[in-house]
Amino acid sequence: MKSMLVIITFIIFSATTFAQEVIVQDTVLPEKVLKGFTKKCPKATSEDWMQEGSNYIISYFDDNKWYDVTFGSNGKWIETAIVIDYEKLPESIINHFESSKYNEFEVVKITVSEKPKTENIYRIYVESLDMKETILQYNESGKLLSFQ
């Protein structure tokens, strides 16, 4: 009976130790991603990140703005989304939004998305009275590209 208890204790200890190792490994950004982030955002410091598929999204606050910077597992920059105030939207987007049916919805958040070699995309997140969220995507000239 004692030997059975020793074996069970050993199995539990081994499983616990293995589980802890996996968790520790998953809490460290890959070196290539960290290097890409440091190069792209040299002043930024962040401990807040998440993995989405094979991409890594690092969040940080700087200059009174929230940033979400996305990198591939190879460390290559994919996108930066910046939370902005309504007043910072281009006038063409404000004009289109204010003349749309979504003008009566609650604006929850606004972001501008910067990507390599493409124009910026502005997203207005709105919520209707029945709590349904809609995301309106505009290009810089104020054209509504999509809503979902």
Tab-separated table of C-alpha atoms in Angstrom:
chain	number	residue	atom	x	y	z
A	1	MET	CA	0.000	0.000	0.000
A	2	LYS	CA	2.858	2.373	0.848
A	3	SER	CA	4.497	1.751	-2.507
A	4	MET	CA	1.194	2.542	-4.273
A	5	LEU	CA	0.946	5.819	-2.337
A	6	VAL	CA	4.532	6.707	-3.318
A	7	ILE	CA	3.799	5.975	-6.981
A	8	ILE	CA	0.612	8.085	-6.966
A	9	THR	CA	2.446	10.947	-5.235
A	10	PHE	CA	5.239	10.740	-7.839
A	11	ILE	CA	2.739	10.822	-10.732
A	12	ILE	CA	0.894	13.822	-9.290
A	13	PHE	CA	4.176	15.664	-8.621
A	14	SER	CA	5.449	14.922	-12.150
A	15	ALA	CA	2.199	16.070	-13.774
A	16	THR	CA	2.186	19.284	-11.718
A	17	THR	CA	5.819	20.009	-12.587
A	18	PHE	CA	5.190	19.389	-16.301
A	19	ALA	CA	2.097	21.626	-16.317
A	20	GLN	CA	4.053	24.447	-14.693
A	21	GLU	CA	6.794	24.194	-17.317
A	22	VAL	CA	4.260	24.500	-20.143
A	23	ILE	CA	2.665	27.574	-18.537
A	24	VAL	CA	6.037	29.268	-18.034
A	25	GLN	CA	7.013	28.653	-21.672
A	26	ASP	CA	3.716	30.117	-22.891
A	27	THR	CA	4.163	33.343	-20.909
A	28	VAL	CA	7.258	34.491	-22.795
A	29	LEU	CA	7.103	36.293	-26.115
A	30	PRO	CA	9.175	34.623	-28.832
A	31	GLU	CA	12.522	36.371	-29.278
A	32	LYS	CA	11.805	37.387	-32.909
A	33	VAL	CA	8.507	39.011	-31.876
A	34	LEU	CA	10.151	40.850	-28.988
A	35	LYS	CA	12.914	42.135	-31.288
A	36	GLY	CA	10.340	43.294	-33.859
A	37	PHE	CA	8.365	45.090	-31.159
A	38	THR	CA	11.472	46.765	-29.720
A	39	LYS	CA	12.517	47.930	-33.189
A	40	LYS	CA	9.051	49.206	-34.188
A	41	CYS	CA	8.202	50.774	-30.800
A	42	PRO	CA	11.531	51.612	-29.118
A	43	LYS	CA	10.031	53.754	-26.318
A	44	ALA	CA	7.179	51.383	-25.513
A	45	THR	CA	7.166	48.982	-22.629
A	46	SER	CA	4.500	46.368	-22.214
A	47	GLU	CA	3.806	43.168	-20.400
A	48	ASP	CA	0.338	42.819	-21.905
A	49	TRP	CA	0.150	40.617	-24.968
A	50	MET	CA	-1.844	37.743	-26.405
A	51	GLN	CA	-1.455	35.211	-29.156
A	52	GLU	CA	-4.101	35.043	-31.871
A	53	GLY	CA	-3.386	32.145	-34.191
A	54	SER	CA	0.234	32.539	-35.248
A	55	ASN	CA	0.207	36.301	-34.592
A	56	TYR	CA	1.068	38.180	-31.411
A	57	ILE	CA	-0.781	41.321	-30.300
A	58	ILE	CA	1.100	43.558	-27.875
A	59	SER	CA	-0.809	46.333	-26.096
A	60	TYR	CA	0.713	49.422	-24.549
A	61	PHE	CA	-0.150	52.965	-23.511
A	62	ASP	CA	1.936	55.927	-24.670
A	63	ASP	CA	1.309	59.624	-25.267
A	64	ASN	CA	-2.246	59.295	-23.860
A	65	LYS	CA	-3.184	56.638	-26.439
A	66	TRP	CA	-3.716	52.868	-26.383
A	67	TYR	CA	-1.861	50.866	-29.013
A	68	ASP	CA	-2.336	47.247	-30.143
A	69	VAL	CA	0.601	46.209	-32.308
A	70	THR	CA	0.391	42.922	-34.206
A	71	PHE	CA	3.428	40.888	-35.258
A	72	GLY	CA	3.769	37.573	-37.052
A	73	SER	CA	5.654	34.748	-35.356
A	74	ASN	CA	8.643	35.734	-37.533
A	75	GLY	CA	8.749	39.172	-35.850
A	76	LYS	CA	7.428	41.026	-38.902
A	77	TRP	CA	5.095	43.951	-38.159
A	78	ILE	CA	1.562	43.403	-39.466
A	79	GLU	CA	-0.592	46.177	-38.022
A	80	THR	CA	-0.917	48.878	-35.379
A	81	ALA	CA	-4.365	49.796	-34.087
A	82	ILE	CA	-4.569	53.055	-32.130
A	83	VAL	CA	-7.568	54.088	-30.057
A	84	ILE	CA	-8.475	57.679	-30.971
A	85	ASP	CA	-11.091	60.253	-29.988
A	86	TYR	CA	-14.048	61.040	-32.247
A	87	GLU	CA	-12.650	64.522	-32.890
A	88	LYS	CA	-9.485	62.979	-34.377
A	89	LEU	CA	-11.413	61.329	-37.221
A	90	PRO	CA	-11.003	62.887	-40.668
A	91	GLU	CA	-13.832	65.324	-41.406
A	92	SER	CA	-15.030	63.200	-44.331
A	93	ILE	CA	-15.622	60.244	-41.986
A	94	ILE	CA	-17.399	62.408	-39.414
A	95	ASN	CA	-19.681	63.783	-42.150
A	96	HIS	CA	-20.546	60.322	-43.446
A	97	PHE	CA	-21.104	58.883	-39.971
A	98	GLU	CA	-23.292	61.760	-38.811
A	99	SER	CA	-25.522	61.409	-41.869
A	100	SER	CA	-25.923	57.642	-41.402
A	101	LYS	CA	-28.443	55.660	-39.364
A	102	TYR	CA	-25.590	54.667	-37.007
A	103	ASN	CA	-25.353	58.246	-35.755
A	104	GLU	CA	-28.043	57.408	-33.197
A	105	PHE	CA	-26.090	54.427	-31.828
A	106	GLU	CA	-23.676	54.718	-28.925
A	107	VAL	CA	-20.049	55.050	-30.042
A	108	VAL	CA	-18.102	52.544	-27.956
A	109	LYS	CA	-14.607	52.891	-29.417
A	110	ILE	CA	-12.783	54.308	-32.431
A	111	THR	CA	-9.504	52.999	-33.833
A	112	VAL	CA	-7.233	53.813	-36.706
A	113	SER	CA	-5.389	50.856	-38.194
A	114	GLU	CA	-1.989	51.345	-39.765
A	115	LYS	CA	-0.556	48.604	-42.000
A	116	PRO	CA	2.516	48.465	-44.211
A	117	LYS	CA	1.988	49.865	-47.721
A	118	THR	CA	-1.769	50.490	-47.361
A	119	GLU	CA	-3.894	53.448	-46.402
A	120	ASN	CA	-5.167	53.745	-42.853
A	121	ILE	CA	-8.488	52.146	-41.975
A	122	TYR	CA	-10.735	53.799	-39.397
A	123	ARG	CA	-13.103	51.645	-37.352
A	124	ILE	CA	-16.041	53.032	-35.406
A	125	TYR	CA	-17.500	50.539	-32.950
A	126	VAL	CA	-21.140	51.363	-32.190
A	127	GLU	CA	-23.755	49.702	-30.042
A	128	SER	CA	-27.511	49.812	-30.636
A	129	LEU	CA	-30.127	50.022	-27.903
A	130	ASP	CA	-30.510	46.227	-27.988
A	131	MET	CA	-26.762	45.926	-27.236
A	132	LYS	CA	-25.818	44.721	-30.731
A	133	GLU	CA	-22.337	45.845	-31.704
A	134	THR	CA	-21.558	46.996	-35.246
A	135	ILE	CA	-18.142	47.898	-36.608
A	136	LEU	CA	-18.043	50.494	-39.384
A	137	GLN	CA	-14.836	50.561	-41.453
A	138	TYR	CA	-13.872	53.663	-43.423
A	139	ASN	CA	-10.932	54.588	-45.590
A	140	GLU	CA	-9.197	57.953	-45.121
A	141	SER	CA	-11.406	59.686	-47.697
A	142	GLY	CA	-14.566	58.788	-45.746
A	143	LYS	CA	-15.843	55.921	-47.868
A	144	LEU	CA	-17.639	53.247	-45.866
A	145	LEU	CA	-15.794	50.033	-46.759
A	146	SER	CA	-17.765	47.580	-44.656
A	147	PHE	CA	-19.886	47.111	-41.587
A	148	GLN	CA	-20.332	44.031	-39.489
